[in-house]
PDB file of C-alpha atoms in Angstrom:
ATOM      1  CA  MET I1185     167.115-185.977  18.255  1.00  0.00           C
ATOM      2  CA  ARG I1186     169.595-183.967  20.244  1.00  0.00           C
ATOM      3  CA  ARG I1187     172.411-186.377  19.341  1.00  0.00           C
ATOM      4  CA  GLY I1188     171.385-186.181  15.642  1.00  0.00           C
ATOM      5  CA  ALA I1189     171.435-182.389  15.686  1.00  0.00           C
ATOM      6  CA  ALA I1190     174.804-182.388  17.413  1.00  0.00           C
ATOM      7  CA  ALA I1191     176.173-184.718  14.751  1.00  0.00           C
ATOM      8  CA  VAL I1192     174.961-182.453  11.937  1.00  0.00           C
ATOM      9  CA  ALA I1193     176.481-179.420  13.649  1.00  0.00           C
ATOM     10  CA  ALA I1194     179.765-181.262  14.028  1.00  0.00           C
ATOM     11  CA  LEU I1195     179.819-182.164  10.348  1.00  0.00           C
ATOM     12  CA  LEU I1196     179.087-178.559   9.391  1.00  0.00           C
ATOM     13  CA  CYS I1197     181.895-177.325  11.600  1.00  0.00           C
ATOM     14  CA  LEU I1198     184.260-179.891  10.149  1.00  0.00           C
ATOM     15  CA  GLY I1199     183.319-178.851   6.584  1.00  0.00           C
ATOM     16  CA  ALA I1200     183.854-175.207   7.439  1.00  0.00           C
ATOM     17  CA  ALA I1201     187.236-175.983   8.940  1.00  0.00           C
ATOM     18  CA  CYS I1202     188.280-177.814   5.765  1.00  0.00           C
ATOM     19  CA  LEU I1203     187.226-174.893   3.583  1.00  0.00           C
ATOM     20  CA  LEU I1204     189.052-172.396   5.754  1.00  0.00           C
ATOM     21  CA  GLY I1205     192.111-174.592   5.684  1.00  0.00           C
ATOM     22  CA  ARG I1206     192.097-174.375   1.874  1.00  0.00           C
ATOM     23  CA  GLY I1207     192.074-170.589   1.958  1.00  0.00           C
ATOM     24  CA  PHE I1208     188.320-170.165   1.537  1.00  0.00           C
ATOM     25  CA  ASP I1209     187.035-166.638   2.266  1.00  0.00           C
ATOM     26  CA  PRO I1210     183.611-166.960   3.919  1.00  0.00           C
ATOM     27  CA  ARG I1211     182.747-163.359   3.008  1.00  0.00           C
ATOM     28  CA  ALA I1212     182.721-164.284  -0.677  1.00  0.00           C
ATOM     29  CA  TRP I1213     179.488-166.223  -0.125  1.00  0.00           C
ATOM     30  CA  LEU I1214     177.752-163.432   1.753  1.00  0.00           C
ATOM     31  CA  PRO I1215     175.599-160.957  -0.195  1.00  0.00           C
ATOM     32  CA  LEU I1216     177.109-157.478  -0.177  1.00  0.00           C
ATOM     33  CA  ARG I1217     175.231-155.428   2.350  1.00  0.00           C
ATOM     34  CA  ARG I1218     174.479-151.742   2.144  1.00  0.00           C
ATOM     35  CA  GLY I1219     177.119-150.952   4.761  1.00  0.00           C
ATOM     36  CA  ARG I1220     179.930-153.248   3.630  1.00  0.00           C
ATOM     37  CA  LEU I1221     183.399-151.822   2.990  1.00  0.00           C
ATOM     38  CA  LEU I1222     185.312-152.968  -0.084  1.00  0.00           C
ATOM     39  CA  SER I1223     188.962-152.543  -0.953  1.00  0.00           C
ATOM     40  CA  GLY I1224     190.028-151.610  -4.445  1.00  0.00           C
ATOM     41  CA  ALA I1225     191.165-155.178  -5.050  1.00  0.00           C
ATOM     42  CA  GLU I1226     187.783-156.542  -3.964  1.00  0.00           C
ATOM     43  CA  LEU I1227     185.866-154.156  -6.180  1.00  0.00           C
ATOM     44  CA  ALA I1228     188.051-155.083  -9.162  1.00  0.00           C
ATOM     45  CA  ARG I1229     186.595-158.618  -8.972  1.00  0.00           C
ATOM     46  CA  TYR I1230     183.125-157.304  -9.808  1.00  0.00           C
ATOM     47  CA  ARG I1231     183.471-156.597 -13.538  1.00  0.00           C
ATOM     48  CA  GLY I1232     180.828-159.011 -14.715  1.00  0.00           C
ATOM     49  CA  ALA I1233     183.126-161.437 -16.515  1.00  0.00           C
ATOM     50  CA  PRO I1234     182.447-165.216 -16.382  1.00  0.00           C
ATOM     51  CA  GLY I1235     183.358-166.386 -12.898  1.00  0.00           C
ATOM     52  CA  ASP I1236     183.167-162.901 -11.383  1.00  0.00           C
ATOM     53  CA  PRO I1237     180.841-162.615  -8.374  1.00  0.00           C
ATOM     54  CA  GLY I1238     178.929-159.637  -9.777  1.00  0.00           C
ATOM     55  CA  LEU I1239     178.968-156.327 -11.626  1.00  0.00           C
ATOM     56  CA  TYR I1240     179.596-153.176  -9.627  1.00  0.00           C
ATOM     57  CA  LEU I1241     180.955-149.669 -10.021  1.00  0.00           C
ATOM     58  CA  ALA I1242     181.641-146.761  -7.687  1.00  0.00           C
ATOM     59  CA  VAL I1243     180.954-143.032  -7.807  1.00  0.00           C
ATOM     60  CA  LEU I1244     182.579-140.815  -5.178  1.00  0.00           C
ATOM     61  CA  GLY I1245     183.390-143.972  -3.252  1.00  0.00           C
ATOM     62  CA  ARG I1246     179.810-145.279  -3.156  1.00  0.00           C
ATOM     63  CA  VAL I1247     179.452-148.737  -4.688  1.00  0.00           C
ATOM     64  CA  PHE I1248     176.402-149.776  -6.732  1.00  0.00           C
ATOM     65  CA  ASP I1249     175.232-153.073  -8.159  1.00  0.00           C
ATOM     66  CA  VAL I1250     174.720-152.410 -11.897  1.00  0.00           C
ATOM     67  CA  GLU I1251     173.840-155.954 -12.936  1.00  0.00           C
ATOM     68  CA  ARG I1252     170.525-154.778 -14.343  1.00  0.00           C
ATOM     69  CA  GLY I1253     172.508-152.549 -16.725  1.00  0.00           C
ATOM     70  CA  ARG I1254     174.817-155.359 -17.875  1.00  0.00           C
ATOM     71  CA  LYS I1255     174.435-154.474 -21.558  1.00  0.00           C
ATOM     72  CA  HIS I1256     176.031-151.125 -20.772  1.00  0.00           C
ATOM     73  CA  TYR I1257     178.531-152.014 -18.031  1.00  0.00           C
ATOM     74  CA  GLY I1258     179.296-155.667 -18.639  1.00  0.00           C
ATOM     75  CA  PRO I1259     182.155-156.985 -20.795  1.00  0.00           C
ATOM     76  CA  GLY I1260     181.822-155.563 -24.292  1.00  0.00           C
ATOM     77  CA  GLY I1261     179.437-152.826 -23.159  1.00  0.00           C
ATOM     78  CA  ALA I1262     180.009-149.192 -24.052  1.00  0.00           C
ATOM     79  CA  TYR I1263     180.752-148.355 -20.410  1.00  0.00           C
ATOM     80  CA  SER I1264     182.490-151.550 -19.357  1.00  0.00           C
ATOM     81  CA  GLY I1265     185.552-149.522 -18.367  1.00  0.00           C
ATOM     82  CA  LEU I1266     183.597-148.101 -15.445  1.00  0.00           C
ATOM     83  CA  ALA I1267     182.963-151.510 -13.885  1.00  0.00           C
ATOM     84  CA  GLY I1268     184.979-152.785 -10.956  1.00  0.00           C
ATOM     85  CA  ARG I1269     186.436-149.411 -10.054  1.00  0.00           C
ATOM     86  CA  ASP I1270     185.751-145.834  -9.008  1.00  0.00           C
ATOM     87  CA  ALA I1271     186.090-143.805 -12.207  1.00  0.00           C
ATOM     88  CA  THR I1272     184.228-140.721 -10.996  1.00  0.00           C
ATOM     89  CA  ARG I1273     186.345-138.369 -13.094  1.00  0.00           C
ATOM     90  CA  ALA I1274     185.288-140.108 -16.337  1.00  0.00           C
ATOM     91  CA  PHE I1275     181.618-139.446 -15.574  1.00  0.00           C
ATOM     92  CA  ALA I1276     182.344-135.716 -15.766  1.00  0.00           C
ATOM     93  CA  THR I1277     184.957-135.604 -18.521  1.00  0.00           C
ATOM     94  CA  GLY I1278     183.958-138.445 -20.845  1.00  0.00           C
ATOM     95  CA  ASP I1279     187.588-139.556 -20.914  1.00  0.00           C
ATOM     96  CA  PHE I1280     187.529-143.351 -20.880  1.00  0.00           C
ATOM     97  CA  SER I1281     191.248-143.809 -21.344  1.00  0.00           C
ATOM     98  CA  ALA I1282     193.363-145.352 -18.603  1.00  0.00           C
ATOM     99  CA  ALA I1283     194.337-141.856 -17.483  1.00  0.00           C
ATOM    100  CA  GLY I1284     190.693-140.755 -17.300  1.00  0.00           C
ATOM    101  CA  LEU I1285     189.218-143.756 -15.490  1.00  0.00           C
ATOM    102  CA  VAL I1286     190.249-142.477 -12.063  1.00  0.00           C
ATOM    103  CA  ASP I1287     188.568-141.106  -8.948  1.00  0.00           C
ATOM    104  CA  ASP I1288     190.476-137.800  -8.697  1.00  0.00           C
ATOM    105  CA  VAL I1289     187.964-134.923  -8.999  1.00  0.00           C
ATOM    106  CA  SER I1290     190.108-132.206  -7.427  1.00  0.00           C
ATOM    107  CA  ALA I1291     190.575-130.194 -10.648  1.00  0.00           C
ATOM    108  CA  LEU I1292     187.071-130.492 -12.098  1.00  0.00           C
ATOM    109  CA  SER I1293     185.086-127.366 -12.965  1.00  0.00           C
ATOM    110  CA  PRO I1294     181.799-126.462 -11.226  1.00  0.00           C
ATOM    111  CA  GLY I1295     179.881-127.701 -14.267  1.00  0.00           C
ATOM    112  CA  GLN I1296     181.732-131.003 -14.185  1.00  0.00           C
ATOM    113  CA  MET I1297     181.042-131.403 -10.473  1.00  0.00           C
ATOM    114  CA  LEU I1298     177.344-130.962 -11.267  1.00  0.00           C
ATOM    115  CA  SER I1299     177.710-133.846 -13.723  1.00  0.00           C
ATOM    116  CA  VAL I1300     179.192-135.950 -10.937  1.00  0.00           C
ATOM    117  CA  GLN I1301     176.272-135.069  -8.674  1.00  0.00           C
ATOM    118  CA  SER I1302     173.808-135.883 -11.454  1.00  0.00           C
ATOM    119  CA  TRP I1303     175.348-139.317 -12.044  1.00  0.00           C
ATOM    120  CA  LEU I1304     175.459-140.054  -8.326  1.00  0.00           C
ATOM    121  CA  SER I1305     171.756-139.224  -8.085  1.00  0.00           C
ATOM    122  CA  PHE I1306     171.069-141.401 -11.127  1.00  0.00           C
ATOM    123  CA  TYR I1307     172.735-144.463  -9.632  1.00  0.00           C
ATOM    124  CA  SER I1308     171.122-143.850  -6.251  1.00  0.00           C
ATOM    125  CA  ASP I1309     167.694-143.766  -7.917  1.00  0.00           C
ATOM    126  CA  HIS I1310     168.134-146.688 -10.328  1.00  0.00           C
ATOM    127  CA  TYR I1311     170.613-149.123  -8.793  1.00  0.00           C
ATOM    128  CA  GLU I1312     171.113-150.826  -5.453  1.00  0.00           C
ATOM    129  CA  PRO I1313     173.856-149.350  -3.234  1.00  0.00           C
ATOM    130  CA  VAL I1314     175.983-152.162  -1.839  1.00  0.00           C
ATOM    131  CA  GLY I1315     178.717-150.472   0.162  1.00  0.00           C
ATOM    132  CA  LYS I1316     181.618-148.057   0.219  1.00  0.00           C
ATOM    133  CA  LEU I1317     185.035-148.211  -1.363  1.00  0.00           C
ATOM    134  CA  VAL I1318     187.952-147.780   1.014  1.00  0.00           C
ATOM    135  CA  GLY I1319     190.378-145.340  -0.521  1.00  0.00           C
ATOM    136  CA  ARG I1320     190.161-141.729  -1.617  1.00  0.00           C
ATOM    137  CA  PHE I1321     186.687-140.967  -0.279  1.00  0.00           C
ATOM    138  CA  TYR I1322     186.209-143.356   2.672  1.00  0.00           C
ATOM    139  CA  ASP I1323     188.726-144.582   5.212  1.00  0.00           C
ATOM    140  CA  GLU I1324     189.063-148.145   6.532  1.00  0.00           C
ATOM    141  CA  ASN I1325     186.262-147.466   9.036  1.00  0.00           C
ATOM    142  CA  GLY I1326     183.870-146.168   6.370  1.00  0.00           C
ATOM    143  CA  ALA I1327     184.188-142.569   7.553  1.00  0.00           C
ATOM    144  CA  PRO I1328     184.268-139.775   4.951  1.00  0.00           C
ATOM    145  CA  THR I1329     187.732-138.458   4.125  1.00  0.00           C
ATOM    146  CA  GLU I1330     188.832-134.889   3.562  1.00  0.00           C
ATOM    147  CA  ALA I1331     188.767-135.571  -0.196  1.00  0.00           C
ATOM    148  CA  LEU I1332     185.058-136.454   0.004  1.00  0.00           C
ATOM    149  CA  ARG I1333     184.301-133.374   2.071  1.00  0.00           C
ATOM    150  CA  GLN I1334     186.081-131.205  -0.487  1.00  0.00           C
ATOM    151  CA  ALA I1335     184.160-132.844  -3.320  1.00  0.00           C
ATOM    152  CA  GLU I1336     180.849-132.316  -1.525  1.00  0.00           C
ATOM    153  CA  ASP I1337     181.743-128.678  -0.846  1.00  0.00           C
ATOM    154  CA  ALA I1338     182.560-128.215  -4.537  1.00  0.00           C
ATOM    155  CA  ILE I1339     179.199-129.726  -5.506  1.00  0.00           C
ATOM    156  CA  GLU I1340     177.394-127.478  -3.027  1.00  0.00           C
ATOM    157  CA  GLU I1341     179.110-124.393  -4.471  1.00  0.00           C
ATOM    158  CA  ALA I1342     178.286-125.527  -8.009  1.00  0.00           C
ATOM    159  CA  LEU I1343     174.618-126.008  -7.087  1.00  0.00           C
ATOM    160  CA  LYS I1344     174.557-122.551  -5.512  1.00  0.00           C
ATOM    161  CA  PHE I1345     176.109-121.043  -8.642  1.00  0.00           C
ATOM    162  CA  GLN I1346     173.581-122.887 -10.810  1.00  0.00           C
ATOM    163  CA  ALA I1347     170.685-121.543  -8.727  1.00  0.00           C
ATOM    164  CA  GLU I1348     172.051-118.010  -8.962  1.00  0.00           C
ATOM    165  CA  SER I1349     172.496-118.375 -12.726  1.00  0.00           C
ATOM    166  CA  GLU I1350     168.921-119.587 -13.118  1.00  0.00           C
ATOM    167  CA  GLN I1351     167.648-116.708 -11.013  1.00  0.00           C
ATOM    168  CA  ARG I1352     169.676-114.267 -13.117  1.00  0.00           C
ATOM    169  CA  LYS I1353     168.241-115.803 -16.289  1.00  0.00           C
ATOM    170  CA  GLN I1354     164.720-115.229 -14.979  1.00  0.00           C
ATOM    171  CA  GLN I1355     165.572-111.617 -14.177  1.00  0.00           C
ATOM    172  CA  PHE I1356     167.514-110.986 -17.383  1.00  0.00           C
ATOM    173  CA  PRO I1357     166.438-113.464 -20.098  1.00  0.00           C
ATOM    174  CA  PRO I1358     168.797-113.649 -23.092  1.00  0.00           C
ATOM    175  CA  CYS I1359     167.831-111.677 -26.197  1.00  0.00           C
ATOM    176  CA  ASN I1360     167.023-113.136 -29.575  1.00  0.00           C
ATOM    177  CA  SER I1361     169.824-112.310 -31.984  1.00  0.00           C
ATOM    178  CA  GLU I1362     170.823-112.709 -35.628  1.00  0.00           C
ATOM    179  CA  TRP I1363     173.451-111.400 -37.982  1.00  0.00           C
ATOM    180  CA  SER I1364     173.550-110.816 -41.730  1.00  0.00           C
ATOM    181  CA  SER I1365     176.044-109.075 -43.993  1.00  0.00           C
ATOM    182  CA  ALA I1366     173.264-106.867 -45.346  1.00  0.00           C
ATOM    183  CA  VAL I1367     171.817-105.688 -42.035  1.00  0.00           C
ATOM    184  CA  GLY I1368     174.470-106.374 -39.400  1.00  0.00           C
ATOM    185  CA  SER I1369     173.599-107.527 -35.882  1.00  0.00           C
ATOM    186  CA  ARG I1370     170.009-107.440 -34.674  1.00  0.00           C
ATOM    187  CA  PHE I1371     168.907-107.991 -31.086  1.00  0.00           C
ATOM    188  CA  TRP I1372     165.263-108.169 -30.026  1.00  0.00           C
ATOM    189  CA  CYS I1373     163.067-109.274 -27.162  1.00  0.00           C
ATOM    190  CA  SER I1374     159.857-111.286 -26.969  1.00  0.00           C
ATOM    191  CA  LYS I1375     157.860-112.999 -24.240  1.00  0.00           C
ATOM    192  CA  GLN I1376     159.690-116.254 -25.037  1.00  0.00           C
ATOM    193  CA  SER I1377     163.223-115.014 -25.736  1.00  0.00           C
ATOM    194  CA  GLY I1378     166.004-116.935 -24.051  1.00  0.00           C
ATOM    195  CA  GLY I1379     163.607-119.817 -23.460  1.00  0.00           C
ATOM    196  CA  VAL I1380     162.056-117.929 -20.523  1.00  0.00           C
ATOM    197  CA  SER I1381     158.263-117.657 -20.655  1.00  0.00           C
ATOM    198  CA  ARG I1382     157.011-114.483 -19.021  1.00  0.00           C
ATOM    199  CA  ASP I1383     154.251-111.868 -19.186  1.00  0.00           C
ATOM    200  CA  TRP I1384     156.557-109.018 -20.230  1.00  0.00           C
ATOM    201  CA  THR I1385     158.682-108.395 -23.327  1.00  0.00           C
ATOM    202  CA  GLY I1386     161.482-106.104 -22.182  1.00  0.00           C
ATOM    203  CA  VAL I1387     164.108-104.140 -24.070  1.00  0.00           C
ATOM    204  CA  PRO I1388     167.654-105.155 -25.109  1.00  0.00           C
ATOM    205  CA  ARG I1389     170.539-104.145 -22.881  1.00  0.00           C
ATOM    206  CA  LYS I1390     174.178-105.151 -22.444  1.00  0.00           C
ATOM    207  CA  LEU I1391     174.724-107.013 -19.171  1.00  0.00           C
ATOM    208  CA  PHE I1392     178.164-106.881 -17.562  1.00  0.00           C
ATOM    209  CA  LEU I1393     178.770-109.445 -14.831  1.00  0.00           C
ATOM    210  CA  PRO I1394     181.488-109.097 -12.166  1.00  0.00           C
ATOM    211  CA  GLY I1395     184.639-110.881 -13.269  1.00  0.00           C
ATOM    212  CA  SER I1396     183.497-111.143 -16.879  1.00  0.00           C
ATOM    213  CA  ARG I1397     185.514-109.474 -19.624  1.00  0.00           C
ATOM    214  CA  GLY I1398     182.628-108.848 -21.980  1.00  0.00           C
ATOM    215  CA  SER I1399     178.883-108.395 -22.001  1.00  0.00           C
ATOM    216  CA  ARG I1400     175.864-110.267 -23.312  1.00  0.00           C
ATOM    217  CA  CYS I1401     172.510-109.139 -24.576  1.00  0.00           C
ATOM    218  CA  VAL I1402     169.594-109.529 -22.174  1.00  0.00           C
ATOM    219  CA  CYS I1403     165.985-108.426 -22.063  1.00  0.00           C
ATOM    220  CA  VAL I1404     165.147-106.002 -19.272  1.00  0.00           C
ATOM    221  CA  ARG I1405     161.786-105.363 -17.681  1.00  0.00           C
ATOM    222  CA  THR I1406     160.780-101.693 -18.043  1.00  0.00           C
ATOM    223  CA  THR I1407     157.910-101.309 -15.552  1.00  0.00           C
ATOM    224  CA  GLY I1408     157.128-102.116 -11.950  1.00  0.00           C
ATOM    225  CA  PRO I1409     159.542-102.411  -8.999  1.00  0.00           C
ATOM    226  CA  PRO I1410     163.120-103.701  -9.372  1.00  0.00           C
ATOM    227  CA  TRP I1411     163.737-107.463  -9.231  1.00  0.00           C
ATOM    228  CA  GLY I1412     163.553-108.840  -5.699  1.00  0.00           C
ATOM    229  CA  GLN I1413     161.444-105.911  -4.425  1.00  0.00           C
ATOM    230  CA  PRO I1414     157.880-106.958  -5.342  1.00  0.00           C
ATOM    231  CA  ASP I1415     156.333-105.257  -2.308  1.00  0.00           C
ATOM    232  CA  SER I1416     158.226-102.013  -2.650  1.00  0.00           C
ATOM    233  CA  SER I1417     155.912 -98.997  -2.795  1.00  0.00           C
ATOM    234  CA  GLU I1418     158.740 -96.535  -3.371  1.00  0.00           C
ATOM    235  CA  HIS I1419     160.076 -97.115  -6.865  1.00  0.00           C
ATOM    236  CA  ARG I1420     160.244 -95.266 -10.165  1.00  0.00           C
ATOM    237  CA  ASP I1421     158.155 -97.799 -12.104  1.00  0.00           C
ATOM    238  CA  ARG I1422     161.161 -98.586 -14.305  1.00  0.00           C
ATOM    239  CA  GLY I1423     161.590-102.296 -13.620  1.00  0.00           C
ATOM    240  CA  ASP I1424     165.296-103.155 -13.784  1.00  0.00           C
ATOM    241  CA  LEU I1425     166.365-100.383 -16.168  1.00  0.00           C
ATOM    242  CA  ASP I1426     168.444 -98.702 -13.458  1.00  0.00           C
ATOM    243  CA  ASN I1427     170.451-101.825 -12.578  1.00  0.00           C
ATOM    244  CA  PRO I1428     174.137-100.725 -12.499  1.00  0.00           C
ATOM    245  CA  GLN I1429     175.273-103.830 -14.414  1.00  0.00           C
ATOM    246  CA  LEU I1430     173.367-102.747 -17.530  1.00  0.00           C
ATOM    247  CA  ARG I1431     174.358-100.515 -20.448  1.00  0.00           C
ATOM    248  CA  GLU I1432     172.297 -99.271 -23.366  1.00  0.00           C
ATOM    249  CA  TYR I1433     173.230-100.116 -26.944  1.00  0.00           C
ATOM    250  CA  SER I1434     174.647 -97.078 -28.700  1.00  0.00           C
ATOM    251  CA  GLY I1435     172.296 -95.754 -31.360  1.00  0.00           C
ATOM    252  CA  CYS I1436     169.343 -97.792 -30.078  1.00  0.00           C
ATOM    253  CA  PRO I1437     166.246 -95.982 -28.705  1.00  0.00           C
ATOM    254  CA  PRO I1438     166.108 -96.603 -24.918  1.00  0.00           C
ATOM    255  CA  LEU I1439     162.712 -98.327 -24.940  1.00  0.00           C
ATOM    256  CA  ALA I1440     162.910-100.061 -28.340  1.00  0.00           C
ATOM    257  CA  GLU I1441     162.180-103.778 -28.288  1.00  0.00           C
ATOM    258  CA  GLN I1442     164.848-104.348 -30.915  1.00  0.00           C
ATOM    259  CA  CYS I1443     168.255-102.903 -31.777  1.00  0.00           C
ATOM    260  CA  VAL I1444     170.073-103.060 -35.106  1.00  0.00           C
ATOM    261  CA  LEU I1445     173.821-102.515 -35.041  1.00  0.00           C
ATOM    262  CA  ARG I1446     174.962-101.939 -38.597  1.00  0.00           C
ATOM    263  CA  GLN I1447     178.470-102.851 -39.689  1.00  0.00           C
TER     264      GLN I1447
END
């Protein structure tokens, strides 16, 4: 038995030596593991064409197996241009030209960086991560690069801005508005205006934000303590009417729930 096992092992070694002698890459037969590093040339082989070893794409340098979405990412699919590469920029811009299918996100806006984050979360939730792409976002040891750190910082700032915007919307919901040649502009508030459900109606005011050139109409709470001071016992029971970023509409009664600005 021992001699038989030794003979089999010898044959296996001999076969392996022959394959290596012909330029065979043993890694090609190994399943991609979660921690494997791929070069750009290696990833380019995974475009799902006949004879290709698989169907992968990368977002911010993280590689995912998208075989289950072949109808979208495989040859002839609407998003086939994303396969076999890191085209993070295209996820945010929708530019699927050669110039847009790149991984450079350095000039993207905060809103576009949120799109990148959203797509990264989508692939993490729905597809199997198989490794990292060596290049812009990960070095040859799989360590994050400065470009990745900058991208993550940009996403963090965008998420912070989004949270602040949502908080501001809860404090100052947008007004309802309409315009007609007969009446002019009309602004009014309701308990659902701006898509914000609440137990107060509010009155229209012009909101001026720092750094903004103009104003927008918002509904302002008229009773209780100012926003962010729910436990305050020392207040004028005027809600947010005294907020310095607000201005009344000229010719509109201060506590009217609607304002009409005639032409």
